[in-house]
Each structure stands twice: as C-alpha cells, then as structure tokens.
Amino acid sequence: MEGIGQILKTTKPGILIVDDNDDILEYLSHDMEKSYQIFTAKDGDKAFSILQHEMIQLVVSDVMMPKLDGFELCEKIKLTLELSHIPVILLTAKNTLQARIQGLKAGADAYIEKPFSLDHLYAQIENLLASRLKLKQCYAQLPHVHINSIAHTQMDEAFLERLVNTILTHLDETQLDVERLSVLMNMSKPTLYRKIRSISDLSPHDIINLTRLKKAADLIHSGNHRVNELAEEAGYNSAGQFRRNFYKYFKMSPSEYIDKAYQKSSL
C-alpha cells in the first residue's frame, strides 16, 4: 500500500520567474531549470494568468515592471483565495527601508536586493519550500497535528478551517468525495482540487481521510478506545477500512495509537 511519504513526493517544484529583462529571465531560467520546473513572464499581468493555469509552488519576481509591478502582483496573489498560499520572493534594486516595508505590506515572503548571488536566491527558495514541506509532512503523518499548521496566510487558515468543518459536519456520509465536497464548499471541482493540492500536496480524498482519522484520534484521547465505535464515529463503513487507512497515513494501527495514548495519560 502506498504510504504518505510517497503521496507527498512530487516532481520538480514549479517556479514562476517574473522580470521584464530578457537577459535576467534567460539567466535565471537556464540555471534553475536543473532543479525546478520553470515558467517565465515579462510582466505581472502575464504572471497572474500563468498562476491561474499552472501548478506553481513559488514566485520569484522583479519589482519594477510594466502593467503590474512586483508589489502589486504579490498583493494580488496574497488576496486571491486560490493563490494566497504561494510564497513570493521579490528581487529589487530598491534597497531603502521604505521599499522593504512596502514589500512586507504586500505579503512578500522574502526580499532580495539586486545585484544578488544565485547561491543566496537558491538558499532562500529551498528554505521556503523545505519549511512548507516539513509542515505538510507533519500534518499528514502525525494524528494530533491540526490542518491550520500548514496555513501561511489568514485567507488560507479561513479556507482550511471551513474545509475541515464542512467535512466534519458531513462525517456520516461514508461516500463523501471531491464532487460532493466541491458542492458543499461552493467551489468548482478543479478549483477545489488545485487549492487543496497546492496548499497540502495532498488530494481532496486524502484530506477527507485525514480529517476522519484525526477525528478518531481526538476521540481516542477523549477516552474512547473501541475500534469499531471509532470507525463508525469517523464515518467508515467498516473497522477494517478504518484500520487500513489509519496505518496507511500514520504508520501504526489504531490499537497501537490507543496504547500510546493510554501510556501517556498514565504518566
């Protein structure tokens, strides 16, 4: 059975580079394509269009650009529900305190002054991607970690809270799937799928299962140690299916988790 470690394995992260300078675009994309799937845009409007159609994990953008500058692009990303989770690195020749404050207000995750070294840019990219991946892995593999731990903006936190509450409200629907969930969330199926996948690296199906299993884990800590009852409360058709899914995600059986919870409560 495929474990969560394999589920979280992805292809090269998608990086969008935005700059109106052809030489910089070519230089960065040529060097970075060895490690990332590279997309490029020469202005903020084109970049925003790409973001709406491609799976982008991070944006590297110049500040001074026509049509939509880097600050405006960053702010637009952070205010768009489907994109607000994407980290943004701003590259700029503006090294004033006022420019830094403007970048922070726009929601930038990092701010690098030109001229910059590729090593510095790579380190910043890897730091942002690695920290997010670690949080995703903790959420997906540990029964007690709340989904809000993978939210990086208030908009994402509100979305994830609404998502989990919707699943919990319909926990008794054993056949709950992405089609039904998209209706309940009042979102199109592709939009819901992209948003969940982009934030968590998981599918809606995984999120539904994890919400069920974490509910069961909460019940265990509340003193319910009967596997059959836990399975029913979590919305599973059978205790066998519940056991299989519990092991798939958390690499332990419900009984083993119950023993751990009991030992911890006895200390």
PDB file of C-alpha atoms in Angstrom, residues 14 48 51 71 104 121 136 154-155 160 165 196 206 217 230 233 236 240:
ATOM      1  CA  GLY A  14       7.071  24.763 -10.288  1.00  0.00           C
ATOM      2  CA  PHE A  48      -1.029  36.218 -12.834  1.00  0.00           C
ATOM      3  CA  LEU A  51      -0.604  31.310 -11.846  1.00  0.00           C
ATOM      4  CA  PHE A  71       4.454  44.768  -5.235  1.00  0.00           C
ATOM      5  CA  LEU A 104       6.205  43.281   3.640  1.00  0.00           C
ATOM      6  CA  LEU A 121      18.471  33.059  -4.179  1.00  0.00           C
ATOM      7  CA  LYS A 136       2.845  19.318   5.280  1.00  0.00           C
ATOM      8  CA  GLN A 154      -5.146  34.278   7.222  1.00  0.00           C
ATOM      9  CA  MET A 155      -7.028  33.559   3.995  1.00  0.00           C
ATOM     10  CA  LEU A 160      -8.801  25.221   5.685  1.00  0.00           C
ATOM     11  CA  ASN A 165     -15.618  21.927   9.408  1.00  0.00           C
ATOM     12  CA  ILE A 196      -6.081  21.705  -1.716  1.00  0.00           C
ATOM     13  CA  ASP A 206      -6.524  12.400   1.334  1.00  0.00           C
ATOM     14  CA  ALA A 217      -7.522  10.291  17.222  1.00  0.00           C
ATOM     15  CA  LEU A 230     -14.150   4.836  16.419  1.00  0.00           C
ATOM     16  CA  GLU A 233     -17.817   7.820  14.517  1.00  0.00           C
ATOM     17  CA  TYR A 236     -16.068   4.488   7.850  1.00  0.00           C
ATOM     18  CA  GLY A 240     -11.171  -2.986   8.583  1.00  0.00           C
TER      19      GLY A 240
END
